[in-house]
PDB file of C-alpha atoms in Angstrom:
ATOM      1  CA  MET A   1     283.771  42.225 230.708  1.00 85.00           C
ATOM      2  CA  ALA A   2     286.903  42.347 232.909  1.00 94.00           C
ATOM      3  CA  ASN A   3     289.032  40.316 235.287  1.00 97.00           C
ATOM      4  CA  VAL A   4     288.661  42.062 238.632  1.00 98.00           C
ATOM      5  CA  GLY A   5     290.827  41.437 241.681  1.00 98.00           C
ATOM      6  CA  LEU A   6     289.310  42.066 245.090  1.00 98.00           C
ATOM      7  CA  LEU A   7     291.483  42.309 248.189  1.00 97.00           C
ATOM      8  CA  GLU A   8     289.059  42.612 251.089  1.00 95.00           C
ATOM      9  CA  ASP A   9     289.519  41.031 254.523  1.00 93.00           C
ATOM     10  CA  ASN A  10     285.829  41.129 255.469  1.00 94.00           C
ATOM     11  CA  THR A  11     284.450  37.900 253.971  1.00 95.00           C
ATOM     12  CA  ARG A  12     280.868  39.167 253.975  1.00 95.00           C
ATOM     13  CA  ILE A  13     281.770  42.325 252.053  1.00 94.00           C
ATOM     14  CA  ALA A  14     284.000  40.324 249.692  1.00 96.00           C
ATOM     15  CA  ARG A  15     281.185  37.859 248.973  1.00 96.00           C
ATOM     16  CA  LEU A  16     278.651  40.647 248.330  1.00 94.00           C
ATOM     17  CA  CYS A  17     281.038  42.578 246.073  1.00 95.00           C
ATOM     18  CA  SER A  18     282.030  39.464 244.171  1.00 97.00           C
ATOM     19  CA  THR A  19     278.417  38.429 243.615  1.00 96.00           C
ATOM     20  CA  MET A  20     277.447  41.906 242.419  1.00 95.00           C
ATOM     21  CA  LEU A  21     280.384  42.178 240.029  1.00 96.00           C
ATOM     22  CA  GLU A  22     279.850  38.671 238.638  1.00 96.00           C
ATOM     23  CA  TYR A  23     276.180  39.487 238.119  1.00 94.00           C
ATOM     24  CA  THR A  24     277.231  42.448 235.949  1.00 92.00           C
ATOM     25  CA  GLY A  25     279.477  40.179 233.861  1.00 94.00           C
ATOM     26  CA  HIS A  26     282.903  40.559 235.452  1.00 96.00           C
ATOM     27  CA  ARG A  27     285.143  37.680 236.484  1.00 97.00           C
ATOM     28  CA  VAL A  28     286.245  38.196 240.080  1.00 98.00           C
ATOM     29  CA  THR A  29     289.252  36.820 241.911  1.00 98.00           C
ATOM     30  CA  VAL A  30     288.896  37.322 245.646  1.00 97.00           C
ATOM     31  CA  TYR A  31     292.199  37.515 247.470  1.00 95.00           C
ATOM     32  CA  GLN A  32     291.630  36.636 251.103  1.00 90.00           C
ATOM     33  CA  HIS A  33     295.012  37.862 252.287  1.00 93.00           C
ATOM     34  CA  PRO A  34     297.435  40.503 251.007  1.00 94.00           C
ATOM     35  CA  ARG A  35     300.155  37.863 250.527  1.00 92.00           C
ATOM     36  CA  GLU A  36     297.842  35.907 248.228  1.00 93.00           C
ATOM     37  CA  CYS A  37     297.288  39.020 246.095  1.00 94.00           C
ATOM     38  CA  ILE A  38     300.975  39.935 246.043  1.00 91.00           C
ATOM     39  CA  ASN A  39     301.970  36.379 245.093  1.00 89.00           C
ATOM     40  CA  ALA A  40     299.390  36.267 242.282  1.00 91.00           C
ATOM     41  CA  LEU A  41     300.789  39.490 240.854  1.00 89.00           C
ATOM     42  CA  ARG A  42     304.419  38.548 241.505  1.00 83.00           C
ATOM     43  CA  LEU A  43     304.355  35.480 239.188  1.00 65.00           C
ATOM     44  CA  PRO A  44     303.822  37.559 236.037  1.00 60.00           C
ATOM     45  CA  LEU A  45     306.418  40.016 237.351  1.00 55.00           C
ATOM     46  CA  LEU A  46     309.029  37.272 237.587  1.00 59.00           C
ATOM     47  CA  ALA A  47     308.216  36.190 234.042  1.00 53.00           C
ATOM     48  CA  TYR A  48     308.398  39.829 232.908  1.00 51.00           C
ATOM     49  CA  GLU A  49     311.793  40.356 234.507  1.00 55.00           C
ATOM     50  CA  GLY A  50     313.146  37.129 233.006  1.00 54.00           C
ATOM     51  CA  ARG A  51     311.860  37.982 229.532  1.00 51.00           C
ATOM     52  CA  HIS A  52     312.956  41.592 229.834  1.00 52.00           C
ATOM     53  CA  HIS A  53     316.556  40.518 230.269  1.00 53.00           C
ATOM     54  CA  ALA A  54     316.382  37.621 227.803  1.00 49.00           C
ATOM     55  CA  SER A  55     314.743  39.242 224.814  1.00 50.00           C
ATOM     56  CA  ARG A  56     312.732  42.269 223.876  1.00 52.00           C
ATOM     57  CA  LEU A  57     310.821  40.195 221.302  1.00 46.00           C
ATOM     58  CA  SER A  58     309.097  38.013 223.910  1.00 56.00           C
ATOM     59  CA  ALA A  59     305.325  37.898 224.047  1.00 59.00           C
ATOM     60  CA  PRO A  60     303.874  40.467 226.442  1.00 65.00           C
ATOM     61  CA  VAL A  61     303.330  39.370 230.018  1.00 70.00           C
ATOM     62  CA  THR A  62     299.824  39.970 231.310  1.00 83.00           C
ATOM     63  CA  LEU A  63     298.524  40.243 234.825  1.00 88.00           C
ATOM     64  CA  PRO A  64     295.724  37.930 235.992  1.00 93.00           C
ATOM     65  CA  ILE A  65     293.531  40.982 236.700  1.00 96.00           C
ATOM     66  CA  GLU A  66     292.708  44.219 234.888  1.00 96.00           C
ATOM     67  CA  VAL A  67     291.722  46.240 237.950  1.00 97.00           C
ATOM     68  CA  LEU A  68     292.266  45.763 241.694  1.00 98.00           C
ATOM     69  CA  ILE A  69     289.763  46.747 244.345  1.00 98.00           C
ATOM     70  CA  LEU A  70     291.931  47.321 247.392  1.00 97.00           C
ATOM     71  CA  ASP A  71     290.853  47.745 250.988  1.00 96.00           C
ATOM     72  CA  LEU A  72     293.370  49.999 252.715  1.00 95.00           C
ATOM     73  CA  GLN A  73     292.710  48.603 256.186  1.00 92.00           C
ATOM     74  CA  LEU A  74     293.984  45.047 256.145  1.00 92.00           C
ATOM     75  CA  PRO A  75     295.478  42.900 258.899  1.00 86.00           C
ATOM     76  CA  GLU A  76     299.215  42.166 258.992  1.00 89.00           C
ATOM     77  CA  ILE A  77     300.039  43.796 255.634  1.00 92.00           C
ATOM     78  CA  THR A  78     298.236  47.095 255.087  1.00 92.00           C
ATOM     79  CA  GLY A  79     296.718  48.231 251.836  1.00 93.00           C
ATOM     80  CA  ILE A  80     299.387  50.950 251.692  1.00 93.00           C
ATOM     81  CA  GLU A  81     302.088  48.249 251.824  1.00 93.00           C
ATOM     82  CA  VAL A  82     300.353  46.389 248.987  1.00 94.00           C
ATOM     83  CA  LEU A  83     300.245  49.668 247.099  1.00 94.00           C
ATOM     84  CA  HIS A  84     304.008  50.138 247.581  1.00 92.00           C
ATOM     85  CA  PHE A  85     304.569  46.651 246.146  1.00 91.00           C
ATOM     86  CA  LEU A  86     302.475  47.554 243.105  1.00 92.00           C
ATOM     87  CA  GLN A  87     304.332  50.833 242.630  1.00 91.00           C
ATOM     88  CA  ALA A  88     307.717  49.066 242.721  1.00 88.00           C
ATOM     89  CA  SER A  89     307.275  47.311 239.365  1.00 84.00           C
ATOM     90  CA  PRO A  90     306.624  48.791 235.934  1.00 82.00           C
ATOM     91  CA  LEU A  91     304.213  45.951 235.184  1.00 82.00           C
ATOM     92  CA  THR A  92     301.902  46.645 238.145  1.00 89.00           C
ATOM     93  CA  ARG A  93     302.509  50.379 238.514  1.00 89.00           C
ATOM     94  CA  ALA A  94     299.819  51.151 235.945  1.00 89.00           C
ATOM     95  CA  LEU A  95     297.295  48.618 237.272  1.00 94.00           C
ATOM     96  CA  PRO A  96     294.001  50.483 237.738  1.00 96.00           C
ATOM     97  CA  LEU A  97     293.042  50.663 241.407  1.00 97.00           C
ATOM     98  CA  ILE A  98     289.909  51.325 243.382  1.00 97.00           C
ATOM     99  CA  PHE A  99     290.388  51.989 247.068  1.00 96.00           C
ATOM    100  CA  CYS A 100     287.298  50.565 248.754  1.00 93.00           C
ATOM    101  CA  THR A 101     287.779  51.561 252.329  1.00 92.00           C
ATOM    102  CA  ALA A 102     286.576  52.930 255.637  1.00 92.00           C
ATOM    103  CA  SER A 103     289.949  54.594 256.238  1.00 91.00           C
ATOM    104  CA  THR A 104     290.332  58.072 257.632  1.00 92.00           C
ATOM    105  CA  PRO A 105     290.669  60.994 255.216  1.00 94.00           C
ATOM    106  CA  SER A 106     294.383  61.255 256.045  1.00 93.00           C
ATOM    107  CA  GLU A 107     294.930  57.552 255.202  1.00 92.00           C
ATOM    108  CA  ILE A 108     293.043  57.956 251.942  1.00 95.00           C
ATOM    109  CA  SER A 109     295.091  61.054 251.142  1.00 95.00           C
ATOM    110  CA  ARG A 110     298.302  59.128 251.816  1.00 93.00           C
ATOM    111  CA  ALA A 111     297.165  56.353 249.469  1.00 94.00           C
ATOM    112  CA  LEU A 112     296.227  58.866 246.769  1.00 95.00           C
ATOM    113  CA  ASN A 113     299.641  60.476 247.081  1.00 94.00           C
ATOM    114  CA  ALA A 114     301.148  57.100 246.181  1.00 90.00           C
ATOM    115  CA  ALA A 115     298.568  56.368 243.462  1.00 92.00           C
ATOM    116  CA  PRO A 116     296.905  59.620 242.349  1.00 92.00           C
ATOM    117  CA  TYR A 117     295.126  57.834 239.492  1.00 91.00           C
ATOM    118  CA  ALA A 118     293.184  55.545 241.856  1.00 95.00           C
ATOM    119  CA  ALA A 119     289.467  55.877 242.415  1.00 96.00           C
ATOM    120  CA  VAL A 120     288.037  55.933 245.934  1.00 96.00           C
ATOM    121  CA  LEU A 121     284.834  54.288 247.112  1.00 94.00           C
ATOM    122  CA  GLU A 122     284.220  54.893 250.791  1.00 93.00           C
ATOM    123  CA  LYS A 123     282.434  52.350 252.971  1.00 92.00           C
ATOM    124  CA  PRO A 124     279.559  51.996 253.426  1.00 91.00           C
ATOM    125  CA  PHE A 125     278.609  52.104 249.761  1.00 90.00           C
ATOM    126  CA  LYS A 126     275.839  50.866 247.511  1.00 90.00           C
ATOM    127  CA  LEU A 127     276.752  47.742 245.572  1.00 85.00           C
ATOM    128  CA  GLN A 128     275.618  49.409 242.341  1.00 88.00           C
ATOM    129  CA  SER A 129     278.223  52.124 242.992  1.00 92.00           C
ATOM    130  CA  LEU A 130     280.950  49.484 242.944  1.00 94.00           C
ATOM    131  CA  GLY A 131     279.928  48.219 239.511  1.00 92.00           C
ATOM    132  CA  THR A 132     279.766  51.768 238.194  1.00 93.00           C
ATOM    133  CA  MET A 133     283.198  52.542 239.641  1.00 94.00           C
ATOM    134  CA  VAL A 134     284.756  49.424 238.086  1.00 96.00           C
ATOM    135  CA  ASN A 135     283.292  50.239 234.671  1.00 93.00           C
ATOM    136  CA  ARG A 136     284.383  53.881 234.908  1.00 94.00           C
ATOM    137  CA  THR A 137     287.901  52.914 235.997  1.00 94.00           C
ATOM    138  CA  LEU A 138     288.244  50.451 233.127  1.00 90.00           C
ATOM    139  CA  SER A 139     286.912  52.943 230.578  1.00 90.00           C
ATOM    140  CA  LEU A 140     289.485  55.533 231.709  1.00 84.00           C
ATOM    141  CA  ARG A 141     292.241  52.995 231.110  1.00 74.00           C
ATOM    142  CA  GLU A 142     291.127  52.562 227.495  1.00 65.00           C
ATOM    143  CA  VAL A 143     291.357  56.282 226.743  1.00 54.00           C
TER     144      VAL A 143
END
C-alpha cells in the first residue's frame, strides 16, 4: 500500500488512526510534533537542493511519505504553518494532504486556499472514513 504520515497531537487519535491504517495495509509514520514532521521532510529537501544544483542527472529524491494526514490545530506550530512549509518547496508542494481536523469552517477554508487539492475529514469521523479518504487521495495522485 502506501507510506502515510500522520501529524496529530492527540495521542489517542493518532494511535487509533495508525492502527486502522496499518490494518488496511499502509505503513504509518506518526509525527508527534510539527517540528518532527518538518525535519523528516526537510532532509530529502536538502538532498534535492544539493542535487538540483550539482547535476540534473542525479537519481530522484523521494519523500519518506506519500500522503500526509495533517491536523490543523496543533500546539506551538499550527497546521497552517506546516502547510506553508510544504508549499515553499517544489518537492513537498505536490505532497497529497488530508486535513483531519476539528477546525472552524473559516480555518478550513484558509487551509484550502493554500492547498486547494487537499481533502478534508472533519472530526469526529469514522475510522473507516479515514482509510477510504487515504485510498481516494492516493488514487487521485496516480491519475
